[in-house]
Short mmCIF file of C-alpha atoms in Angstrom, two decimals:
data_model
loop_
_atom_site.label_atom_id
_atom_site.label_comp_id
_atom_site.label_asym_id
_atom_site.label_seq_id
_atom_site.Cartn_x
_atom_site.Cartn_y
_atom_site.Cartn_z
CA UNK A 1 6.51 -24.40 120.90
CA UNK A 2 9.01 -23.43 118.19
CA UNK A 3 8.47 -19.72 118.88
CA UNK A 4 9.00 -20.33 122.59
CA UNK A 5 12.22 -22.20 121.88
CA UNK A 6 13.49 -19.38 119.62
CA UNK A 7 12.66 -16.77 122.26
CA UNK A 8 14.51 -18.79 124.89
CA UNK A 9 17.53 -19.11 122.59
CA UNK A 10 17.61 -15.34 122.00
CA UNK A 11 17.27 -14.61 125.71
CA UNK A 12 20.28 -16.75 126.65
CA UNK A 13 22.23 -16.36 123.41
CA UNK A 14 25.55 -15.57 125.10
CA UNK A 15 25.46 -18.69 127.29
CA UNK A 16 24.52 -20.90 124.37
CA UNK A 17 27.30 -19.47 122.18
CA UNK A 18 29.80 -20.31 124.91
CA UNK A 19 28.56 -23.88 125.18
CA UNK A 20 28.46 -24.29 121.40
CA UNK A 21 32.06 -22.99 121.21
CA UNK A 22 33.10 -25.47 123.89
CA UNK A 23 31.46 -28.39 122.11
CA UNK A 24 33.03 -27.28 118.80
CA UNK A 25 36.49 -27.27 120.44
CA UNK A 26 35.91 -30.74 121.88
CA UNK A 27 34.73 -32.11 118.52
CA UNK A 28 37.62 -30.51 116.59
CA UNK A 29 40.30 -31.83 118.95
CA UNK A 30 38.48 -35.17 119.22
CA UNK A 31 38.92 -35.64 115.46
CA UNK A 32 42.44 -34.19 115.30
CA UNK A 33 44.04 -35.70 118.39
CA UNK A 34 43.68 -39.44 119.15
CA UNK A 35 43.04 -40.01 122.84
CA UNK A 36 41.30 -36.66 123.40
CA UNK A 37 38.09 -38.41 124.45
CA UNK A 38 39.69 -40.98 126.75
CA UNK A 39 38.76 -41.07 130.43
CA UNK A 40 42.40 -40.31 131.34
CA UNK A 41 42.42 -37.10 129.34
CA UNK A 42 38.98 -35.94 130.50
CA UNK A 43 39.99 -36.46 134.12
CA UNK A 44 43.22 -34.53 133.46
CA UNK A 45 41.44 -31.58 131.79
CA UNK A 46 38.79 -31.22 134.49
CA UNK A 47 41.26 -31.55 137.38
CA UNK A 48 43.68 -28.97 135.95
CA UNK A 49 40.77 -26.68 135.08
CA UNK A 50 39.37 -26.93 138.61
CA UNK A 51 42.35 -25.07 140.17
CA UNK A 52 41.79 -22.13 137.80
CA UNK A 53 37.98 -22.33 137.94
CA UNK A 54 37.89 -22.10 141.75
CA UNK A 55 39.67 -18.73 141.56
CA UNK A 56 37.54 -17.66 138.58
CA UNK A 57 34.42 -18.07 140.77
CA UNK A 58 35.80 -15.29 142.99
CA UNK A 59 37.32 -13.21 140.21
CA UNK A 60 33.85 -12.75 138.69
CA UNK A 61 32.80 -10.80 141.80
CA UNK A 62 36.01 -8.74 141.72
CA UNK A 63 35.61 -7.77 138.05
CA UNK A 64 31.86 -7.20 138.42
CA UNK A 65 32.63 -4.47 140.98
CA UNK A 66 34.95 -2.85 138.44
CA UNK A 67 38.15 -4.16 140.07
CA UNK A 68 40.89 -6.61 139.15
CA UNK A 69 43.15 -8.97 141.10
CA UNK A 70 46.53 -9.61 139.49
CA UNK A 71 47.90 -11.36 142.57
CA UNK A 72 45.78 -14.53 142.50
CA UNK A 73 48.39 -16.63 140.67
CA UNK A 74 51.31 -16.05 142.99
CA UNK A 75 48.85 -15.74 145.91
CA UNK A 76 47.75 -19.33 145.32
CA UNK A 77 51.37 -20.30 144.79
CA UNK A 78 52.37 -18.68 148.09
CA UNK A 79 49.62 -20.54 149.99
CA UNK A 80 50.67 -23.78 148.29
CA UNK A 81 54.34 -23.48 149.30
CA UNK A 82 53.42 -22.48 152.87
CA UNK A 83 51.22 -25.60 153.12
CA UNK A 84 53.94 -27.72 151.51
CA UNK A 85 56.56 -26.30 153.92
CA UNK A 86 54.40 -27.18 156.94
CA UNK A 87 54.21 -30.76 155.66
CA UNK A 88 57.85 -30.94 154.46
CA UNK A 89 59.38 -29.77 157.75
CA UNK A 90 56.88 -31.64 159.95
CA UNK A 91 55.97 -28.39 161.69
CA UNK A 92 52.59 -29.74 162.80
CA UNK A 93 53.24 -33.47 162.70
CA UNK A 94 56.15 -33.61 165.15
CA UNK A 95 54.44 -31.70 168.03
CA UNK A 96 51.26 -33.68 167.39
CA UNK A 97 53.05 -37.03 167.71
CA UNK A 98 54.75 -35.86 170.93
CA UNK A 99 51.42 -34.79 172.41
CA UNK A 100 49.55 -37.94 171.30
CA UNK A 101 52.12 -40.77 171.00
CA UNK A 102 49.39 -43.44 170.76
CA UNK A 103 47.68 -41.83 167.78
CA UNK A 104 47.79 -44.00 164.65
CA UNK A 105 49.79 -42.92 161.60
CA UNK A 106 46.61 -42.46 159.55
CA UNK A 107 44.95 -40.32 162.22
CA UNK A 108 48.07 -38.14 162.44
CA UNK A 109 48.10 -37.62 158.66
CA UNK A 110 44.40 -36.65 158.58
CA UNK A 111 44.76 -34.30 161.56
CA UNK A 112 47.79 -32.62 159.99
CA UNK A 113 45.85 -32.23 156.73
CA UNK A 114 42.93 -30.56 158.51
CA UNK A 115 45.24 -28.18 160.40
CA UNK A 116 47.11 -27.22 157.20
CA UNK A 117 43.79 -26.55 155.44
CA UNK A 118 42.57 -24.33 158.30
CA UNK A 119 45.86 -22.38 158.44
CA UNK A 120 45.83 -21.95 154.65
CA UNK A 121 42.26 -20.61 154.70
CA UNK A 122 43.23 -18.16 157.47
CA UNK A 123 46.20 -17.05 155.35
CA UNK A 124 43.82 -16.51 152.43
CA UNK A 125 41.49 -14.41 154.59
CA UNK A 126 44.44 -12.27 155.75
CA UNK A 127 45.51 -11.77 152.12
CA UNK A 128 41.97 -10.67 151.25
CA UNK A 129 41.72 -8.36 154.26
CA UNK A 130 45.10 -6.75 153.47
CA UNK A 131 44.42 -6.05 149.81
CA UNK A 132 40.71 -5.36 150.29
CA UNK A 133 41.35 -2.77 153.03
CA UNK A 134 43.84 -0.89 150.87
CA UNK A 135 41.39 -0.85 147.95
CA UNK A 136 38.15 -0.20 149.86
CA UNK A 137 39.20 2.20 152.60
CA UNK A 138 42.48 3.79 151.44
CA UNK A 139 41.21 4.08 147.84
CA UNK A 140 44.37 2.66 146.28
CA UNK A 141 43.52 1.41 142.75
CA UNK A 142 43.01 -2.39 142.63
CA UNK A 143 45.51 -2.68 139.78
CA UNK A 144 48.29 -1.13 141.89
CA UNK A 145 47.46 -3.03 145.10
CA UNK A 146 47.25 -6.43 143.45
CA UNK A 147 50.27 -5.77 141.24
CA UNK A 148 52.21 -5.07 144.41
CA UNK A 149 50.67 -8.18 145.98
CA UNK A 150 51.86 -10.23 143.02
CA UNK A 151 55.48 -9.20 143.65
CA UNK A 152 55.13 -9.70 147.42
CA UNK A 153 53.76 -13.24 147.02
CA UNK A 154 56.42 -14.12 144.45
CA UNK A 155 59.05 -12.99 146.94
CA UNK A 156 57.26 -14.99 149.66
CA UNK A 157 57.43 -18.13 147.51
CA UNK A 158 61.18 -17.77 147.05
CA UNK A 159 61.72 -17.07 150.77
CA UNK A 160 59.66 -20.08 151.91
CA UNK A 161 61.13 -22.54 149.41
CA UNK A 162 64.70 -21.19 149.60
CA UNK A 163 64.99 -22.05 145.91
CA UNK A 164 64.25 -25.76 146.32
CA UNK A 165 61.24 -28.02 145.77
CA UNK A 166 59.49 -29.08 148.99
CA UNK A 167 58.21 -32.62 148.49
CA UNK A 168 55.87 -34.17 151.04
CA UNK A 169 54.43 -37.65 151.47
CA UNK A 170 51.13 -36.98 153.29
CA UNK A 171 48.67 -39.08 151.25
CA UNK A 172 45.63 -37.60 153.03
CA UNK A 173 46.61 -34.14 151.81
CA UNK A 174 47.36 -35.38 148.28
CA UNK A 175 43.88 -36.96 148.16
CA UNK A 176 42.39 -33.45 147.87
CA UNK A 177 43.58 -33.20 144.26
CA UNK A 178 44.69 -36.73 143.40
CA UNK A 179 41.89 -38.75 144.99
CA UNK A 180 38.77 -40.20 143.38
CA UNK A 181 35.41 -41.05 144.87
CA UNK A 182 34.22 -44.64 144.21
CA UNK A 183 32.20 -45.16 140.98
CA UNK A 184 29.01 -46.13 142.81
CA UNK A 185 29.28 -43.01 145.00
CA UNK A 186 29.71 -40.93 141.83
CA UNK A 187 26.49 -42.32 140.36
CA UNK A 188 24.58 -41.71 143.60
CA UNK A 189 25.93 -38.17 143.70
CA UNK A 190 24.94 -37.58 140.07
CA UNK A 191 21.40 -38.76 140.84
CA UNK A 192 21.26 -36.51 143.90
CA UNK A 193 22.51 -33.47 141.93
CA UNK A 194 19.95 -34.15 139.20
CA UNK A 195 17.16 -34.34 141.77
CA UNK A 196 18.33 -31.06 143.35
CA UNK A 197 18.44 -29.39 139.91
CA UNK A 198 14.83 -30.33 139.13
CA UNK A 199 13.62 -29.34 142.61
CA UNK A 200 15.48 -26.01 142.35
CA UNK A 201 14.02 -25.22 138.90
CA UNK A 202 10.46 -26.03 140.00
CA UNK A 203 10.81 -24.18 143.32
CA UNK A 204 12.29 -21.15 141.52
CA UNK A 205 9.36 -21.08 139.09
CA UNK A 206 6.88 -21.33 141.97
CA UNK A 207 8.60 -18.46 143.80
CA UNK A 208 8.62 -16.23 140.70
CA UNK A 209 4.95 -16.97 139.97
CA UNK A 210 4.10 -16.04 143.55
CA UNK A 211 5.74 -12.62 143.02
CA UNK A 212 4.14 -12.10 139.61
CA UNK A 213 7.38 -12.57 137.62
CA UNK A 214 7.29 -14.06 134.11
CA UNK A 215 8.71 -17.62 134.25
CA UNK A 216 8.64 -18.66 130.59
CA UNK A 217 7.88 -22.14 129.31
CA UNK A 218 7.96 -25.09 131.73
CA UNK A 219 8.86 -27.39 128.82
CA UNK A 220 11.98 -25.34 128.01
CA UNK A 221 13.08 -25.44 131.65
CA UNK A 222 12.59 -29.21 131.76
CA UNK A 223 14.58 -29.64 128.53
CA UNK A 224 17.45 -27.47 129.83
CA UNK A 225 17.56 -29.30 133.17
CA UNK A 226 17.40 -32.70 131.46
CA UNK A 227 20.33 -31.68 129.22
CA UNK A 228 22.37 -30.72 132.32
CA UNK A 229 21.49 -34.05 133.95
CA UNK A 230 22.55 -35.88 130.78
CA UNK A 231 25.93 -34.12 130.82
CA UNK A 232 26.46 -34.97 134.49
CA UNK A 233 25.65 -38.66 134.04
CA UNK A 234 27.70 -38.81 130.82
CA UNK A 235 30.73 -37.36 132.60
CA UNK A 236 30.37 -39.73 135.56
CA UNK A 237 29.99 -42.80 133.31
CA UNK A 238 33.13 -41.84 131.36
CA UNK A 239 35.39 -41.14 134.35
CA UNK A 240 34.01 -44.23 136.11
CA UNK A 241 35.39 -46.09 133.06
CA UNK A 242 32.08 -47.92 132.96
CA UNK A 243 32.70 -49.34 129.49
CA UNK A 244 36.36 -50.25 130.05
CA UNK A 245 36.67 -53.88 131.16
CA UNK A 246 40.37 -53.39 132.00
CA UNK A 247 39.83 -50.21 134.04
CA UNK A 248 42.12 -49.71 137.04
CA UNK A 249 40.02 -49.16 140.20
CA UNK A 250 42.57 -46.71 141.71
CA UNK A 251 42.03 -44.16 138.90
CA UNK A 252 38.32 -44.81 138.27
CA UNK A 253 35.74 -42.36 139.53
CA UNK A 254 35.05 -38.65 139.83
CA UNK A 255 38.11 -36.67 141.04
CA UNK A 256 37.56 -35.36 144.57
CA UNK A 257 38.69 -31.91 143.39
CA UNK A 258 35.72 -31.80 141.01
CA UNK A 259 33.40 -32.28 144.00
CA UNK A 260 35.09 -29.32 145.72
CA UNK A 261 34.68 -27.21 142.57
CA UNK A 262 31.00 -28.21 142.29
CA UNK A 263 30.36 -27.13 145.90
CA UNK A 264 32.13 -23.79 145.38
CA UNK A 265 30.32 -23.21 142.08
CA UNK A 266 26.94 -23.87 143.72
CA UNK A 267 27.73 -21.67 146.70
CA UNK A 268 29.07 -18.72 144.67
CA UNK A 269 26.21 -18.98 142.14
CA UNK A 270 23.70 -18.89 144.97
CA UNK A 271 25.46 -15.91 146.58
CA UNK A 272 25.54 -13.99 143.28
CA UNK A 273 21.83 -14.41 142.54
CA UNK A 274 20.05 -14.96 145.84
CA UNK A 275 21.77 -12.84 148.48
CA UNK A 276 21.92 -9.17 149.35
CA UNK A 277 25.73 -9.28 149.04
CA UNK A 278 25.45 -10.58 145.47
CA UNK A 279 22.93 -7.91 144.47
CA UNK A 280 25.09 -5.18 146.05
CA UNK A 281 28.12 -6.41 144.10
CA UNK A 282 26.34 -6.10 140.75
CA UNK A 283 24.79 -2.77 141.75
CA UNK A 284 28.22 -1.31 142.59
CA UNK A 285 29.66 -2.46 139.26
CA UNK A 286 26.63 -1.25 137.31
CA UNK A 287 26.47 2.26 138.74
CA UNK A 288 28.57 3.06 141.80
CA UNK A 289 27.00 6.45 142.47
CA UNK A 290 23.47 5.06 142.26
CA UNK A 291 24.49 2.23 144.59
CA UNK A 292 25.90 4.75 147.09
CA UNK A 293 22.75 6.89 146.97
CA UNK A 294 20.59 3.80 147.54
CA UNK A 295 22.37 3.19 150.84
CA UNK A 296 24.75 0.36 149.91
CA UNK A 297 27.91 0.29 152.03
CA UNK A 298 30.33 0.21 149.09
CA UNK A 299 33.56 0.00 151.12
CA UNK A 300 32.35 -2.94 153.22
CA UNK A 301 31.04 -4.81 150.15
CA UNK A 302 34.30 -4.39 148.25
CA UNK A 303 36.28 -5.55 151.28
CA UNK A 304 34.09 -8.67 151.48
CA UNK A 305 34.61 -9.32 147.76
CA UNK A 306 38.41 -9.37 148.19
CA UNK A 307 38.15 -11.50 151.35
CA UNK A 308 36.05 -14.03 149.38
CA UNK A 309 38.68 -13.89 146.64
CA UNK A 310 41.39 -14.54 149.24
CA UNK A 311 39.56 -17.61 150.56
CA UNK A 312 39.21 -19.05 147.07
CA UNK A 313 42.89 -18.28 146.36
CA UNK A 314 43.70 -20.31 149.49
CA UNK A 315 41.51 -23.22 148.32
CA UNK A 316 43.27 -23.18 144.94
CA UNK A 317 46.66 -23.03 146.70
CA UNK A 318 45.76 -26.11 148.75
CA UNK A 319 44.61 -27.91 145.60
CA UNK A 320 47.79 -26.88 143.75
CA UNK A 321 50.07 -28.26 146.47
CA UNK A 322 48.02 -31.47 146.65
CA UNK A 323 48.04 -31.86 142.87
CA UNK A 324 51.83 -31.61 142.43
CA UNK A 325 52.64 -33.15 145.84
CA UNK A 326 55.16 -30.41 146.58
CA UNK A 327 55.81 -26.69 146.85
CA UNK A 328 57.80 -25.27 143.95
CA UNK A 329 59.45 -21.95 143.13
CA UNK A 330 57.22 -21.52 140.08
CA UNK A 331 53.97 -22.29 141.91
CA UNK A 332 51.00 -20.37 140.51
CA UNK A 333 53.02 -18.61 137.82
CA UNK A 334 50.73 -17.28 135.06
CA UNK A 335 47.54 -18.47 136.75
CA UNK A 336 46.23 -14.92 137.12
CA UNK A 337 46.07 -14.53 133.34
CA UNK A 338 44.12 -17.77 132.92
CA UNK A 339 41.73 -16.80 135.72
CA UNK A 340 41.03 -13.34 134.28
CA UNK A 341 40.78 -14.74 130.73
CA UNK A 342 38.29 -17.38 131.91
CA UNK A 343 36.03 -14.71 133.38
CA UNK A 344 36.19 -12.45 130.32
CA UNK A 345 35.73 -15.39 127.96
CA UNK A 346 32.73 -16.38 130.08
CA UNK A 347 31.04 -13.02 129.52
CA UNK A 348 32.20 -10.99 132.53
CA UNK A 349 32.39 -7.34 131.48
CA UNK A 350 35.68 -5.58 132.15
CA UNK A 351 33.62 -2.44 132.80
CA UNK A 352 31.83 -4.12 135.70
CA UNK A 353 28.19 -4.89 136.43
CA UNK A 354 27.93 -8.02 134.26
CA UNK A 355 29.14 -11.57 134.61
CA UNK A 356 28.18 -14.97 135.94
CA UNK A 357 29.89 -17.76 137.84
CA UNK A 358 28.57 -20.28 135.30
CA UNK A 359 30.16 -18.30 132.45
CA UNK A 360 33.50 -18.21 134.28
CA UNK A 361 33.43 -22.00 134.75
CA UNK A 362 32.69 -22.56 131.04
CA UNK A 363 35.41 -20.02 130.17
CA UNK A 364 37.92 -21.93 132.31
CA UNK A 365 36.89 -25.19 130.64
CA UNK A 366 37.38 -23.63 127.19
CA UNK A 367 40.86 -22.35 128.10
CA UNK A 368 41.94 -25.70 129.56
CA UNK A 369 40.44 -27.70 126.68
CA UNK A 370 42.37 -25.49 124.24
CA UNK A 371 45.64 -25.89 126.16
CA UNK A 372 45.40 -29.66 126.48
CA UNK A 373 44.23 -30.12 122.88
CA UNK A 374 47.08 -28.03 121.48
CA UNK A 375 49.58 -29.92 123.64
CA UNK A 376 48.25 -33.26 122.41
CA UNK A 377 48.70 -32.03 118.83
CA UNK A 378 52.31 -31.08 119.71
CA UNK A 379 51.71 -27.42 118.85
CA UNK A 380 54.63 -25.26 119.99
CA UNK A 381 54.02 -23.29 123.19
CA UNK A 382 54.77 -20.11 121.23
CA UNK A 383 51.75 -20.73 119.01
CA UNK A 384 49.63 -21.93 121.95
CA UNK A 385 49.86 -18.45 123.51
CA UNK A 386 49.07 -16.90 120.12
CA UNK A 387 45.94 -19.03 119.63
CA UNK A 388 44.68 -18.50 123.19
CA UNK A 389 45.24 -14.75 122.81
CA UNK A 390 43.33 -14.61 119.54
CA UNK A 391 40.44 -16.62 121.04
CA UNK A 392 40.25 -14.17 123.94
CA UNK A 393 40.25 -11.13 121.64
CA UNK A 394 37.59 -12.67 119.41
CA UNK A 395 35.43 -13.40 122.47
CA UNK A 396 35.64 -9.77 123.59
CA UNK A 397 34.91 -8.49 120.06
CA UNK A 398 31.86 -10.79 119.84
CA UNK A 399 30.68 -9.53 123.21
CA UNK A 400 31.06 -5.88 122.15
CA UNK A 401 29.24 -6.61 118.88
CA UNK A 402 26.32 -8.22 120.73
CA UNK A 403 26.07 -5.26 123.11
CA UNK A 404 25.95 -2.82 120.19
CA UNK A 405 23.12 -4.80 118.61
CA UNK A 406 21.13 -4.76 121.83
CA UNK A 407 21.81 -1.04 122.41
#
C-alpha cells in the first residue's frame, strides 16, 4: 500500500507540488492576514480568478501547439466594452420594446442579456478566425499577429468608450458575475459533481482495463476522488456561510461565475484528453513534422485552437463587463500576462507539447491568491509585481530541473 502510494506520488509529482504550493500560500496568508479565510474573501478570490482562468483554459491549447496569444487581455476588454455599449445605449432594448410593447421589464432584460451574449460570442469567434487564419494559413508568427491584435483591440476599446465609462443597469446581465445560486442548490450541485467524479473514475478504469492499459491502484483513485469531493463540499459550505448565523442571504451561495468556470473546465479537460482535436493539438506541439507526416491537418487544427481561444476570450469579456457593471477604458489591461503566467505556473511548457487545463486552473488560483493576500497585507504594488515575477521564474526553474532529472 505504501509503495503504491509512493509510486502514485512520483507519477503525479508536478500536480502535487502545485497543490502543495497553493495550500502553503493559503496557510501563510491565513496566518499573516486576518480575514483571509472569510467567506467574503474566498468568494472574491474565486470570482476574480474565474475571469483569468476561463482564458487560461484556452491559452493552454495555444501554448501547447507552440504558439502564444498576447491579445487576450485587450480582446476580452474589447468584448466587454462592446457588450457594455449595447446595454448603455439601449441598442437592443429600444427596438425590442417597440416590437413587443406588452413584454414585461424582466423579460426584456433577460432577452437583451441573451442577445448580448450571443453577439459577444460571435465577436469572439470572428477574433479567433481573424488571428487564427493569419497564423495558420499565412504563416505569420503568433507573437506578431497577437501583438498587433493587442494594439487593435486597445484602439477598439478607446473608440467604443470614447474615453468614458459606460455604466449599465441590466441586473440580468450583472447576475452572470455578481449572482449566487441558492445554498441548497449549491449542496445539490456539489453532490451531483461528486457522483459524476466517482462514476467517471470507475468508468475510466473499466475502459482502460478493457484495452489492456495499466490502471494503478483502485484505493489510490478512491482516495484522490474523495479528496476532491471534500474540497468541493468544503468550498460550498464556506461560501454558503453555513456556520454564520448572521449571514446575508443575498451574498450567500456559490457565485454563478464559478459554475460557468466549472463547465468550461470540464469541457476543455474532456476535449484535451478524450477527443481527436485534443490529441492533434498535443501532437503538433510535441513534434510538428511527425504530426504532419501522420496525416494531421496542422493548419485547420491551429485555426480551431485560436477560434476556441476567441470564444473563451468572449466569455471572459462578458464576465468582466458583468463583474464591474460597466465598460471602461482600462478593461482587460494586463490580463494577458496573468493568463500566460497561470498556464506556465501550471506546468504548460513554453516549448509546446505539454500542459493541462487542470494545471492552468491551479496556476490561476495561485496567482490570484498571491495578489489578494499581498493586497490584504498592504504590500506595495511595486513589490507585488516583484514577488509574482519571482514566483513565476522559480516555477519555470523547478520545471526545468524536474525535466533534467527525468531525462
